[in-house]
Amino acid sequence: MLDHLHRHQSSRYVKDRLRSVTYVPGTDPGVGPRYCPSIEDKINRFAERERHQLFVEPEGFNTVEIYVNGFSTSLPEDVQYKALKMVPGFENVRMFRPGYAIEYDFFPPTQLTFSLETKQVANLFFAGQINGTTGYEEAACQGLMAGINAHLKTRNEAPFVLKRSEAYIGVLIDDLINKGTEEPYRMFTSRAEFRTLLRQDNADLRLTERSFEMGLASSQRMEKVNKKKNGVEQIKSILKELPIDPEDINHLLEEKGSAPLMHRQRAHQILLRPAIDIFSMMEKVEKVKRSLEGFEKEILEQAEIQVKYEVYIDKENELVKRMGQLEDMVIPDTFDYTKLISLSAEARQKFTKIKPRTLGQASRISGVNPSDVQILMVYMGR
C-alpha cells in the first residue's frame, strides 16, 4: 500500500493548508498541519515506520457509516478506495464519500489587537482560520471574543480581554498576536505557563463573574457559582480546624496503605496524603462526616482539589502577580522605539512591527531578550 500511495504524490498534498499548494516531487510542498497530517504526509515524514494505527469511529447509532480516523487524505478517489481495501478487515469495504483537502490563506495575526480588531483597518475584526488557526474550538473561541468586542466597540466601551492566567482563550490570542504562526495553530495545555490555574474543574469559578458582568451569564448561574465559592472556603476552614485522633482514622489509613497517625492531626493535613480523599474520610470518620455532610458533591470535590494542590496553586498565583506588574505598565501607541539605541536590532524591529500594548506583552514576543525588556522598562520609568 505504501508504494502505491507514493506513486500518486502529484495529487493534492495535505489537509488544512496555510497556503494554497500543489505537491510536486522534489519541491517544497509548503507548511501543512503538524497535528493532523494526511496519510500521504505521514508516509513521507515517517517513512521508517512499518505500521500505522487507525481508529474506526461509528458516525451514529442509526447508520452503518464509520469514520476511519488516521486515514485523512486527498489522494485520487480510486487510490483512496484501493488503499482502504488493503487494510485488514476492510476487504469488502464500501466508500460513501472520499476524503478531501481544505486549503486556505491567512492574514498574519500579529497585525491584530487583543480585541481581535485589525490595527490597519478600524472596526474590522478577524476570527478563526483567517488568523492562522485550525480546529473547531480555536475558531469558536475567537468568534466569541471578536463578537463580544465588536459589540463593545459599537457602544464605545473598553474591550474584553482575557489574560493568559485567566483562560486558554487568553493564551491562544496572546500567542497569535505576539508570536504569529508559520503553521496551522492549535491550542494545547503545554502552551500555557499557568496551566495549574487553568483547570477544567474551576472554569466556572474563573469566568462566570466576567460573563455575568457582560450580561451573558444569568443571575441564577452567578448565585450558584457564589454558593460554590463560599462553600469551598467553608470546607477548607473546617478541615484546617478539625482535629482527628489516631483511633478515629488509623483503620482508614491502614486500608489505604498509608502510615498510621502517632498523634492528633488536623483533617486538612491528613487530606494532603495522596491515598486519602475527602469522600473516604467522610465515609469512615464520623467526625468528618458530621462536619461536611451538608455540602454538595461538586463543592466537596473542588475543596479537595484546592487543598491537595494548594502549594502549587499559590506558587503560580505569585508568579501571575509578578508578571501582572509588567502588564500594568502600558506603552503608548506613539512610542518611538528607534530612540532606544541600546535595544537589540531584532527587538527594535519586533516592537515597531507589533506595537506591544504593555511591557508584559513585549516580554513575550519571540526573539525579545529579558535585557531588551529591562531597557524598555528603565526608559519608560523616566
mmCIF file of C-alpha atoms in Angstrom:
data_model
loop_
_atom_site.group_PDB
_atom_site.id
_atom_site.type_symbol
_atom_site.label_atom_id
_atom_site.label_comp_id
_atom_site.label_asym_id
_atom_site.label_seq_id
_atom_site.Cartn_x
_atom_site.Cartn_y
_atom_site.Cartn_z
ATOM 1 C CA MET A 1 0.000 0.000 0.000
ATOM 2 C CA LEU A 2 2.806 2.415 0.840
ATOM 3 C CA ASP A 3 4.415 2.003 -2.572
ATOM 4 C CA HIS A 4 1.059 2.516 -4.243
ATOM 5 C CA LEU A 5 0.500 5.760 -2.372
ATOM 6 C CA HIS A 6 3.987 7.005 -3.215
ATOM 7 C CA ARG A 7 3.178 6.819 -6.919
ATOM 8 C CA HIS A 8 0.293 9.260 -6.531
ATOM 9 C CA GLN A 9 2.000 12.102 -4.696
ATOM 10 C CA SER A 10 1.404 14.543 -7.520
ATOM 11 C CA SER A 11 -2.190 14.906 -6.285
ATOM 12 C CA ARG A 12 -3.348 17.480 -3.768
ATOM 13 C CA TYR A 13 -0.995 17.057 -0.857
ATOM 14 C CA VAL A 14 -2.323 17.627 2.632
ATOM 15 C CA LYS A 15 -5.340 18.682 4.668
ATOM 16 C CA ASP A 16 -5.653 22.128 6.299
ATOM 17 C CA ARG A 17 -3.016 24.049 4.325
ATOM 18 C CA LEU A 18 -1.997 27.526 5.364
ATOM 19 C CA ARG A 19 -1.064 28.219 1.752
ATOM 20 C CA SER A 20 -2.625 27.042 -1.489
ATOM 21 C CA VAL A 21 -0.201 24.371 -2.690
ATOM 22 C CA THR A 22 0.022 21.506 -5.150
ATOM 23 C CA TYR A 23 2.690 18.972 -4.256
ATOM 24 C CA VAL A 24 5.289 18.297 -6.935
ATOM 25 C CA PRO A 25 8.003 15.725 -6.116
ATOM 26 C CA GLY A 26 11.330 17.398 -5.440
ATOM 27 C CA THR A 27 9.823 20.741 -4.454
ATOM 28 C CA ASP A 28 8.903 22.284 -1.122
ATOM 29 C CA PRO A 29 5.229 21.453 -0.504
ATOM 30 C CA GLY A 30 4.744 24.295 1.990
ATOM 31 C CA VAL A 31 3.712 24.015 5.610
ATOM 32 C CA GLY A 32 0.950 21.577 6.446
ATOM 33 C CA PRO A 33 -0.723 20.883 9.783
ATOM 34 C CA ARG A 34 1.648 19.410 12.347
ATOM 35 C CA TYR A 35 -1.019 17.744 14.467
ATOM 36 C CA CYS A 36 -3.398 16.135 11.937
ATOM 37 C CA PRO A 37 -1.368 15.300 8.826
ATOM 38 C CA SER A 38 -2.780 13.269 5.944
ATOM 39 C CA ILE A 39 -1.839 9.628 5.399
ATOM 40 C CA GLU A 40 0.370 10.586 2.439
ATOM 41 C CA ASP A 41 2.148 13.201 4.563
ATOM 42 C CA LYS A 42 2.717 10.602 7.301
ATOM 43 C CA ILE A 43 4.254 8.219 4.776
ATOM 44 C CA ASN A 44 6.741 10.910 3.740
ATOM 45 C CA ARG A 45 7.551 12.125 7.240
ATOM 46 C CA PHE A 46 7.674 8.743 8.961
ATOM 47 C CA ALA A 47 8.947 6.509 6.178
ATOM 48 C CA GLU A 48 10.855 4.319 8.644
ATOM 49 C CA ARG A 49 7.649 3.157 10.357
ATOM 50 C CA GLU A 50 6.228 -0.193 9.252
ATOM 51 C CA ARG A 51 2.745 0.145 10.726
ATOM 52 C CA HIS A 52 0.136 2.833 11.393
ATOM 53 C CA GLN A 53 -2.823 2.736 13.764
ATOM 54 C CA LEU A 54 -6.345 3.555 12.553
ATOM 55 C CA PHE A 55 -9.417 4.218 14.714
ATOM 56 C CA VAL A 56 -12.806 3.068 13.444
ATOM 57 C CA GLU A 57 -15.439 5.519 14.713
ATOM 58 C CA PRO A 58 -19.202 4.964 14.145
ATOM 59 C CA GLU A 59 -20.902 8.079 12.723
ATOM 60 C CA GLY A 60 -24.022 7.498 14.816
ATOM 61 C CA PHE A 61 -26.393 4.956 16.398
ATOM 62 C CA ASN A 62 -28.669 4.661 13.362
ATOM 63 C CA THR A 63 -26.191 4.449 10.478
ATOM 64 C CA VAL A 64 -23.799 1.916 9.028
ATOM 65 C CA GLU A 65 -21.305 4.697 8.222
ATOM 66 C CA ILE A 66 -17.999 4.764 10.040
ATOM 67 C CA TYR A 67 -15.215 7.351 10.028
ATOM 68 C CA VAL A 68 -11.692 5.997 9.596
ATOM 69 C CA ASN A 69 -9.672 8.219 11.912
ATOM 70 C CA GLY A 70 -5.983 8.368 10.984
ATOM 71 C CA PHE A 71 -6.636 7.999 7.254
ATOM 72 C CA SER A 72 -7.358 11.612 6.256
ATOM 73 C CA THR A 73 -6.324 12.104 2.646
ATOM 74 C CA SER A 74 -6.954 13.971 -0.597
ATOM 75 C CA LEU A 75 -5.494 11.368 -2.943
ATOM 76 C CA PRO A 76 -7.477 10.447 -6.103
ATOM 77 C CA GLU A 77 -10.746 8.700 -5.243
ATOM 78 C CA ASP A 78 -9.768 5.396 -6.882
ATOM 79 C CA VAL A 79 -6.493 5.337 -4.921
ATOM 80 C CA GLN A 80 -8.322 6.003 -1.653
ATOM 81 C CA TYR A 81 -10.703 3.106 -2.289
ATOM 82 C CA LYS A 82 -7.936 0.655 -3.228
ATOM 83 C CA ALA A 83 -5.905 1.695 -0.161
ATOM 84 C CA LEU A 84 -8.883 1.183 2.172
ATOM 85 C CA LYS A 85 -9.485 -2.324 0.808
ATOM 86 C CA MET A 86 -5.878 -3.207 1.691
ATOM 87 C CA VAL A 87 -6.491 -2.525 5.399
ATOM 88 C CA PRO A 88 -7.058 -5.858 7.234
ATOM 89 C CA GLY A 89 -10.782 -6.247 7.850
ATOM 90 C CA PHE A 90 -11.726 -3.736 5.152
ATOM 91 C CA GLU A 91 -11.503 -6.147 2.216
ATOM 92 C CA ASN A 92 -15.211 -5.693 1.399
ATOM 93 C CA VAL A 93 -15.465 -2.022 2.408
ATOM 94 C CA ARG A 94 -17.779 0.428 0.624
ATOM 95 C CA MET A 95 -16.843 4.121 0.476
ATOM 96 C CA PHE A 96 -19.691 6.648 0.723
ATOM 97 C CA ARG A 97 -17.587 9.776 0.332
ATOM 98 C CA PRO A 98 -13.887 10.196 -0.431
ATOM 99 C CA GLY A 99 -11.583 12.267 1.742
ATOM 100 C CA TYR A 100 -10.812 15.810 0.634
ATOM 101 C CA ALA A 101 -8.384 18.631 1.343
ATOM 102 C CA ILE A 102 -9.055 22.080 2.755
ATOM 103 C CA GLU A 103 -6.843 24.924 1.622
ATOM 104 C CA TYR A 104 -6.927 28.460 2.943
ATOM 105 C CA ASP A 105 -4.821 31.559 3.221
ATOM 106 C CA PHE A 106 -4.428 33.699 6.320
ATOM 107 C CA PHE A 107 -3.510 37.171 7.487
ATOM 108 C CA PRO A 108 -0.573 37.425 9.924
ATOM 109 C CA PRO A 109 -2.263 37.621 13.343
ATOM 110 C CA THR A 110 0.475 39.955 14.628
ATOM 111 C CA GLN A 111 -1.498 42.763 12.956
ATOM 112 C CA LEU A 112 -4.340 42.347 15.483
ATOM 113 C CA THR A 113 -5.020 43.975 18.837
ATOM 114 C CA PHE A 114 -6.078 41.914 21.873
ATOM 115 C CA SER A 115 -9.720 42.541 20.951
ATOM 116 C CA LEU A 116 -9.040 40.844 17.563
ATOM 117 C CA GLU A 117 -9.570 44.161 15.786
ATOM 118 C CA THR A 118 -7.098 44.831 12.981
ATOM 119 C CA LYS A 119 -4.604 47.614 13.534
ATOM 120 C CA GLN A 120 -4.694 48.692 9.894
ATOM 121 C CA VAL A 121 -8.485 48.967 9.491
ATOM 122 C CA ALA A 122 -10.628 50.296 12.327
ATOM 123 C CA ASN A 123 -13.771 48.323 13.213
ATOM 124 C CA LEU A 124 -12.628 45.229 11.278
ATOM 125 C CA PHE A 125 -12.377 42.092 13.432
ATOM 126 C CA PHE A 126 -10.812 38.754 12.426
ATOM 127 C CA ALA A 127 -11.562 35.337 13.946
ATOM 128 C CA GLY A 128 -10.761 31.733 13.086
ATOM 129 C CA GLN A 129 -8.742 30.327 10.199
ATOM 130 C CA ILE A 130 -8.136 33.799 8.800
ATOM 131 C CA ASN A 131 -5.810 34.243 11.815
ATOM 132 C CA GLY A 132 -3.859 31.070 11.006
ATOM 133 C CA THR A 133 -5.560 28.679 13.434
ATOM 134 C CA THR A 134 -7.086 25.257 12.807
ATOM 135 C CA GLY A 135 -9.664 23.378 14.855
ATOM 136 C CA TYR A 136 -13.307 23.938 15.769
ATOM 137 C CA GLU A 137 -12.642 25.072 19.336
ATOM 138 C CA GLU A 138 -9.958 27.524 18.267
ATOM 139 C CA ALA A 139 -12.319 29.128 15.754
ATOM 140 C CA ALA A 140 -15.254 29.146 18.174
ATOM 141 C CA CYS A 141 -13.399 30.929 20.978
ATOM 142 C CA GLN A 142 -12.065 33.585 18.600
ATOM 143 C CA GLY A 143 -15.542 34.122 17.164
ATOM 144 C CA LEU A 144 -16.914 34.589 20.666
ATOM 145 C CA MET A 145 -14.229 37.118 21.606
ATOM 146 C CA ALA A 146 -14.403 39.014 18.301
ATOM 147 C CA GLY A 147 -18.196 39.192 18.536
ATOM 148 C CA ILE A 148 -18.104 40.458 22.122
ATOM 149 C CA ASN A 149 -15.526 43.104 21.278
ATOM 150 C CA ALA A 150 -17.249 44.221 18.090
ATOM 151 C CA HIS A 151 -20.384 44.794 20.178
ATOM 152 C CA LEU A 152 -18.445 46.664 22.853
ATOM 153 C CA LYS A 153 -16.786 48.820 20.167
ATOM 154 C CA THR A 154 -20.190 49.969 18.880
ATOM 155 C CA ARG A 155 -21.037 51.064 22.433
ATOM 156 C CA ASN A 156 -17.685 52.844 22.919
ATOM 157 C CA GLU A 157 -16.874 50.521 25.825
ATOM 158 C CA ALA A 158 -13.486 49.071 26.782
ATOM 159 C CA PRO A 159 -12.536 45.811 25.007
ATOM 160 C CA PHE A 160 -13.000 42.467 26.751
ATOM 161 C CA VAL A 161 -9.614 40.765 27.104
ATOM 162 C CA LEU A 162 -8.822 37.524 28.912
ATOM 163 C CA LYS A 163 -5.318 37.175 30.369
ATOM 164 C CA ARG A 164 -3.038 34.159 29.978
ATOM 165 C CA SER A 165 -3.675 33.383 33.645
ATOM 166 C CA GLU A 166 -7.469 33.520 33.234
ATOM 167 C CA ALA A 167 -8.251 31.242 30.299
ATOM 168 C CA TYR A 168 -6.816 29.207 27.433
ATOM 169 C CA ILE A 169 -8.569 31.698 25.152
ATOM 170 C CA GLY A 170 -6.211 34.305 26.579
ATOM 171 C CA VAL A 171 -3.193 32.089 25.862
ATOM 172 C CA LEU A 172 -4.300 31.439 22.275
ATOM 173 C CA ILE A 173 -4.915 35.102 21.408
ATOM 174 C CA ASP A 174 -1.754 36.256 23.180
ATOM 175 C CA ASP A 175 0.332 33.665 21.280
ATOM 176 C CA LEU A 176 -1.121 34.681 17.921
ATOM 177 C CA ILE A 177 -0.646 38.401 18.475
ATOM 178 C CA ASN A 178 2.841 38.212 19.954
ATOM 179 C CA LYS A 179 4.403 35.314 18.077
ATOM 180 C CA GLY A 180 2.329 34.911 14.921
ATOM 181 C CA THR A 181 2.308 31.469 13.322
ATOM 182 C CA GLU A 182 4.024 29.718 10.435
ATOM 183 C CA GLU A 183 1.740 26.671 10.500
ATOM 184 C CA PRO A 184 -1.886 25.986 11.500
ATOM 185 C CA TYR A 185 -2.065 26.917 15.194
ATOM 186 C CA ARG A 186 -3.758 24.617 17.703
ATOM 187 C CA MET A 187 -4.262 25.228 21.408
ATOM 188 C CA PHE A 188 -2.540 22.770 23.768
ATOM 189 C CA THR A 189 -2.219 22.826 27.549
ATOM 190 C CA SER A 190 1.567 22.811 27.123
ATOM 191 C CA ARG A 191 1.384 26.318 25.614
ATOM 192 C CA ALA A 192 0.108 27.744 28.929
ATOM 193 C CA GLU A 193 2.631 28.540 31.644
ATOM 194 C CA PHE A 194 -0.188 28.814 34.237
ATOM 195 C CA ARG A 195 -1.967 25.550 33.443
ATOM 196 C CA THR A 196 -2.269 24.588 37.110
ATOM 197 C CA LEU A 197 -4.679 27.527 37.400
ATOM 198 C CA LEU A 198 -6.461 26.860 34.087
ATOM 199 C CA ARG A 199 -8.166 23.666 35.165
ATOM 200 C CA GLN A 200 -11.328 22.122 33.819
ATOM 201 C CA ASP A 201 -12.826 21.893 37.303
ATOM 202 C CA ASN A 202 -12.563 25.624 38.053
ATOM 203 C CA ALA A 203 -13.688 27.154 34.733
ATOM 204 C CA ASP A 204 -16.922 28.349 36.352
ATOM 205 C CA LEU A 205 -15.031 29.972 39.228
ATOM 206 C CA ARG A 206 -12.654 31.725 36.822
ATOM 207 C CA LEU A 207 -15.034 33.020 34.172
ATOM 208 C CA THR A 208 -18.662 33.170 35.326
ATOM 209 C CA GLU A 209 -18.250 36.551 37.008
ATOM 210 C CA ARG A 210 -16.689 38.012 33.836
ATOM 211 C CA SER A 211 -19.597 36.583 31.843
ATOM 212 C CA PHE A 212 -22.177 37.926 34.313
ATOM 213 C CA GLU A 213 -20.713 41.423 34.098
ATOM 214 C CA MET A 214 -21.426 41.435 30.348
ATOM 215 C CA GLY A 215 -24.942 40.061 30.706
ATOM 216 C CA LEU A 216 -24.125 36.614 29.280
ATOM 217 C CA ALA A 217 -24.482 34.569 32.477
ATOM 218 C CA SER A 218 -27.812 34.674 34.330
ATOM 219 C CA SER A 219 -28.165 35.851 37.911
ATOM 220 C CA GLN A 220 -29.152 32.294 38.890
ATOM 221 C CA ARG A 221 -25.907 30.961 37.463
ATOM 222 C CA MET A 222 -23.914 33.646 39.256
ATOM 223 C CA GLU A 223 -25.663 32.782 42.538
ATOM 224 C CA LYS A 224 -24.775 29.112 42.058
ATOM 225 C CA VAL A 225 -21.101 29.956 41.483
ATOM 226 C CA ASN A 226 -21.023 32.250 44.522
ATOM 227 C CA LYS A 227 -22.555 29.436 46.575
ATOM 228 C CA LYS A 228 -19.814 27.120 45.341
ATOM 229 C CA LYS A 229 -17.053 29.650 46.139
ATOM 230 C CA ASN A 230 -18.368 30.239 49.642
ATOM 231 C CA GLY A 231 -18.865 26.528 50.235
ATOM 232 C CA VAL A 232 -15.305 25.710 49.175
ATOM 233 C CA GLU A 233 -13.902 28.305 51.582
ATOM 234 C CA GLN A 234 -16.082 26.996 54.419
ATOM 235 C CA ILE A 235 -14.920 23.423 53.844
ATOM 236 C CA LYS A 236 -11.273 24.461 53.769
ATOM 237 C CA SER A 237 -11.715 26.363 57.041
ATOM 238 C CA ILE A 238 -13.438 23.375 58.662
ATOM 239 C CA LEU A 239 -10.668 20.986 57.568
ATOM 240 C CA LYS A 240 -7.956 23.312 58.920
ATOM 241 C CA GLU A 241 -9.634 23.454 62.324
ATOM 242 C CA LEU A 242 -10.983 19.890 62.656
ATOM 243 C CA PRO A 243 -8.737 17.690 64.890
ATOM 244 C CA ILE A 244 -8.561 13.964 64.084
ATOM 245 C CA ASP A 245 -7.357 11.442 66.675
ATOM 246 C CA PRO A 246 -5.340 8.352 65.630
ATOM 247 C CA GLU A 247 -8.037 5.936 66.813
ATOM 248 C CA ASP A 248 -10.613 7.694 64.595
ATOM 249 C CA ILE A 249 -8.748 7.308 61.301
ATOM 250 C CA ASN A 250 -5.950 4.722 61.541
ATOM 251 C CA HIS A 251 -8.257 1.996 60.262
ATOM 252 C CA LEU A 252 -8.790 4.036 57.065
ATOM 253 C CA LEU A 253 -5.083 4.821 56.712
ATOM 254 C CA GLU A 254 -4.250 1.127 57.078
ATOM 255 C CA GLU A 255 -6.860 0.239 54.460
ATOM 256 C CA LYS A 256 -5.353 2.792 52.032
ATOM 257 C CA GLY A 257 -1.764 1.692 52.670
ATOM 258 C CA SER A 258 -0.852 4.988 54.348
ATOM 259 C CA ALA A 259 1.249 5.391 57.500
ATOM 260 C CA PRO A 260 -0.832 5.474 60.725
ATOM 261 C CA LEU A 261 -1.081 8.578 62.895
ATOM 262 C CA MET A 262 1.021 8.658 66.039
ATOM 263 C CA HIS A 263 -0.687 11.763 67.401
ATOM 264 C CA ARG A 264 -3.621 14.059 66.686
ATOM 265 C CA GLN A 265 -3.597 15.927 63.344
ATOM 266 C CA ARG A 266 -5.860 18.367 61.564
ATOM 267 C CA ALA A 267 -8.091 16.888 58.845
ATOM 268 C CA HIS A 268 -6.522 19.295 56.345
ATOM 269 C CA GLN A 269 -3.095 17.753 56.912
ATOM 270 C CA ILE A 270 -4.392 14.192 56.522
ATOM 271 C CA LEU A 271 -6.164 15.067 53.253
ATOM 272 C CA LEU A 272 -2.798 16.066 51.768
ATOM 273 C CA ARG A 273 -1.813 12.383 51.665
ATOM 274 C CA PRO A 274 -2.001 11.035 48.086
ATOM 275 C CA ALA A 275 -4.002 7.928 49.017
ATOM 276 C CA ILE A 276 -6.653 9.806 51.000
ATOM 277 C CA ASP A 277 -9.713 11.527 49.512
ATOM 278 C CA ILE A 278 -12.405 13.600 51.137
ATOM 279 C CA PHE A 279 -15.225 11.116 50.456
ATOM 280 C CA SER A 280 -13.474 8.136 52.060
ATOM 281 C CA MET A 281 -12.777 10.339 55.099
ATOM 282 C CA MET A 282 -16.473 11.232 55.301
ATOM 283 C CA GLU A 283 -17.446 7.579 54.934
ATOM 284 C CA LYS A 284 -15.023 6.174 57.533
ATOM 285 C CA VAL A 285 -14.603 9.018 60.043
ATOM 286 C CA GLU A 286 -17.805 10.056 61.806
ATOM 287 C CA LYS A 287 -16.399 13.416 62.928
ATOM 288 C CA VAL A 288 -15.604 14.398 59.322
ATOM 289 C CA LYS A 289 -18.994 13.196 58.089
ATOM 290 C CA ARG A 290 -20.886 15.312 60.651
ATOM 291 C CA SER A 291 -18.855 18.395 59.728
ATOM 292 C CA LEU A 292 -19.224 18.119 55.938
ATOM 293 C CA GLU A 293 -22.439 16.206 55.199
ATOM 294 C CA GLY A 294 -24.401 19.369 54.304
ATOM 295 C CA PHE A 295 -22.227 20.221 51.264
ATOM 296 C CA GLU A 296 -22.870 19.147 47.663
ATOM 297 C CA LYS A 297 -20.524 16.675 45.966
ATOM 298 C CA GLU A 298 -19.280 19.248 43.417
ATOM 299 C CA ILE A 299 -18.309 21.670 46.187
ATOM 300 C CA LEU A 300 -16.551 18.941 48.173
ATOM 301 C CA GLU A 301 -14.550 17.893 45.092
ATOM 302 C CA GLN A 302 -13.423 21.455 44.424
ATOM 303 C CA ALA A 303 -12.390 21.946 48.058
ATOM 304 C CA GLU A 304 -10.336 18.741 47.960
ATOM 305 C CA ILE A 305 -8.547 19.816 44.756
ATOM 306 C CA GLN A 306 -7.679 23.198 46.240
ATOM 307 C CA VAL A 307 -6.388 21.607 49.453
ATOM 308 C CA LYS A 308 -4.241 18.987 47.719
ATOM 309 C CA TYR A 309 -2.702 21.420 45.199
ATOM 310 C CA GLU A 310 -2.609 24.494 47.429
ATOM 311 C CA VAL A 311 1.203 24.829 47.409
ATOM 312 C CA TYR A 312 1.400 24.672 43.608
ATOM 313 C CA ILE A 313 -1.594 26.975 43.113
ATOM 314 C CA ASP A 314 -0.081 29.555 45.477
ATOM 315 C CA LYS A 315 3.236 29.454 43.592
ATOM 316 C CA GLU A 316 1.522 30.084 40.278
ATOM 317 C CA ASN A 317 -0.600 32.878 41.732
ATOM 318 C CA GLU A 318 2.578 34.541 42.991
ATOM 319 C CA LEU A 319 4.116 34.234 39.522
ATOM 320 C CA VAL A 320 0.958 35.712 37.982
ATOM 321 C CA LYS A 321 1.189 38.602 40.424
ATOM 322 C CA ARG A 322 4.817 39.320 39.477
ATOM 323 C CA MET A 323 4.018 39.112 35.767
ATOM 324 C CA GLY A 324 0.993 41.346 36.354
ATOM 325 C CA GLN A 325 3.280 44.186 37.350
ATOM 326 C CA LEU A 326 4.629 44.192 33.787
ATOM 327 C CA GLU A 327 1.094 44.045 32.398
ATOM 328 C CA ASP A 328 0.224 47.223 34.310
ATOM 329 C CA MET A 329 2.952 49.208 32.544
ATOM 330 C CA VAL A 330 1.214 50.469 29.404
ATOM 331 C CA ILE A 331 3.292 51.502 26.380
ATOM 332 C CA PRO A 332 1.863 54.465 24.414
ATOM 333 C CA ASP A 333 0.850 53.669 20.822
ATOM 334 C CA THR A 334 3.043 56.536 19.639
ATOM 335 C CA PHE A 335 6.178 55.250 21.380
ATOM 336 C CA ASP A 336 9.238 55.604 19.103
ATOM 337 C CA TYR A 337 11.463 52.536 19.565
ATOM 338 C CA THR A 338 14.114 53.919 17.202
ATOM 339 C CA LYS A 339 15.191 56.270 20.011
ATOM 340 C CA LEU A 340 16.366 53.322 22.117
ATOM 341 C CA ILE A 341 19.752 52.616 20.582
ATOM 342 C CA SER A 342 20.513 50.186 23.435
ATOM 343 C CA LEU A 343 17.846 47.772 22.189
ATOM 344 C CA SER A 344 18.930 44.868 20.027
ATOM 345 C CA ALA A 345 18.141 45.320 16.350
ATOM 346 C CA GLU A 346 15.710 42.404 16.431
ATOM 347 C CA ALA A 347 13.828 43.750 19.451
ATOM 348 C CA ARG A 348 13.558 47.210 17.894
ATOM 349 C CA GLN A 349 12.191 45.667 14.699
ATOM 350 C CA LYS A 350 9.694 43.435 16.527
ATOM 351 C CA PHE A 351 8.478 46.232 18.823
ATOM 352 C CA THR A 352 7.957 48.582 15.884
ATOM 353 C CA LYS A 353 6.031 45.946 13.946
ATOM 354 C CA ILE A 354 3.846 44.501 16.717
ATOM 355 C CA LYS A 355 3.493 47.657 18.876
ATOM 356 C CA PRO A 356 3.024 45.836 22.213
ATOM 357 C CA ARG A 357 0.379 47.315 24.476
ATOM 358 C CA THR A 358 2.218 46.580 27.744
ATOM 359 C CA LEU A 359 5.655 45.568 28.969
ATOM 360 C CA GLY A 360 4.211 42.127 29.685
ATOM 361 C CA GLN A 361 3.215 41.687 26.066
ATOM 362 C CA ALA A 362 6.611 42.996 24.946
ATOM 363 C CA SER A 363 8.358 40.360 27.095
ATOM 364 C CA ARG A 364 6.503 37.518 25.357
ATOM 365 C CA ILE A 365 7.389 38.478 21.789
ATOM 366 C CA SER A 366 9.529 35.824 20.123
ATOM 367 C CA GLY A 367 13.136 36.992 19.747
ATOM 368 C CA VAL A 368 12.967 39.595 22.531
ATOM 369 C CA ASN A 369 15.506 39.108 25.340
ATOM 370 C CA PRO A 370 14.988 39.980 29.038
ATOM 371 C CA SER A 371 17.656 42.691 28.667
ATOM 372 C CA ASP A 372 15.552 44.361 25.958
ATOM 373 C CA VAL A 373 12.567 44.436 28.310
ATOM 374 C CA GLN A 374 14.701 45.897 31.108
ATOM 375 C CA ILE A 375 15.963 48.645 28.798
ATOM 376 C CA LEU A 376 12.398 49.459 27.823
ATOM 377 C CA MET A 377 11.331 49.428 31.474
ATOM 378 C CA VAL A 378 14.101 51.823 32.505
ATOM 379 C CA TYR A 379 13.316 54.215 29.665
ATOM 380 C CA MET A 380 9.585 54.223 30.500
ATOM 381 C CA GLY A 381 10.402 54.762 34.175
ATOM 382 C CA ARG A 382 11.882 58.126 33.240
#
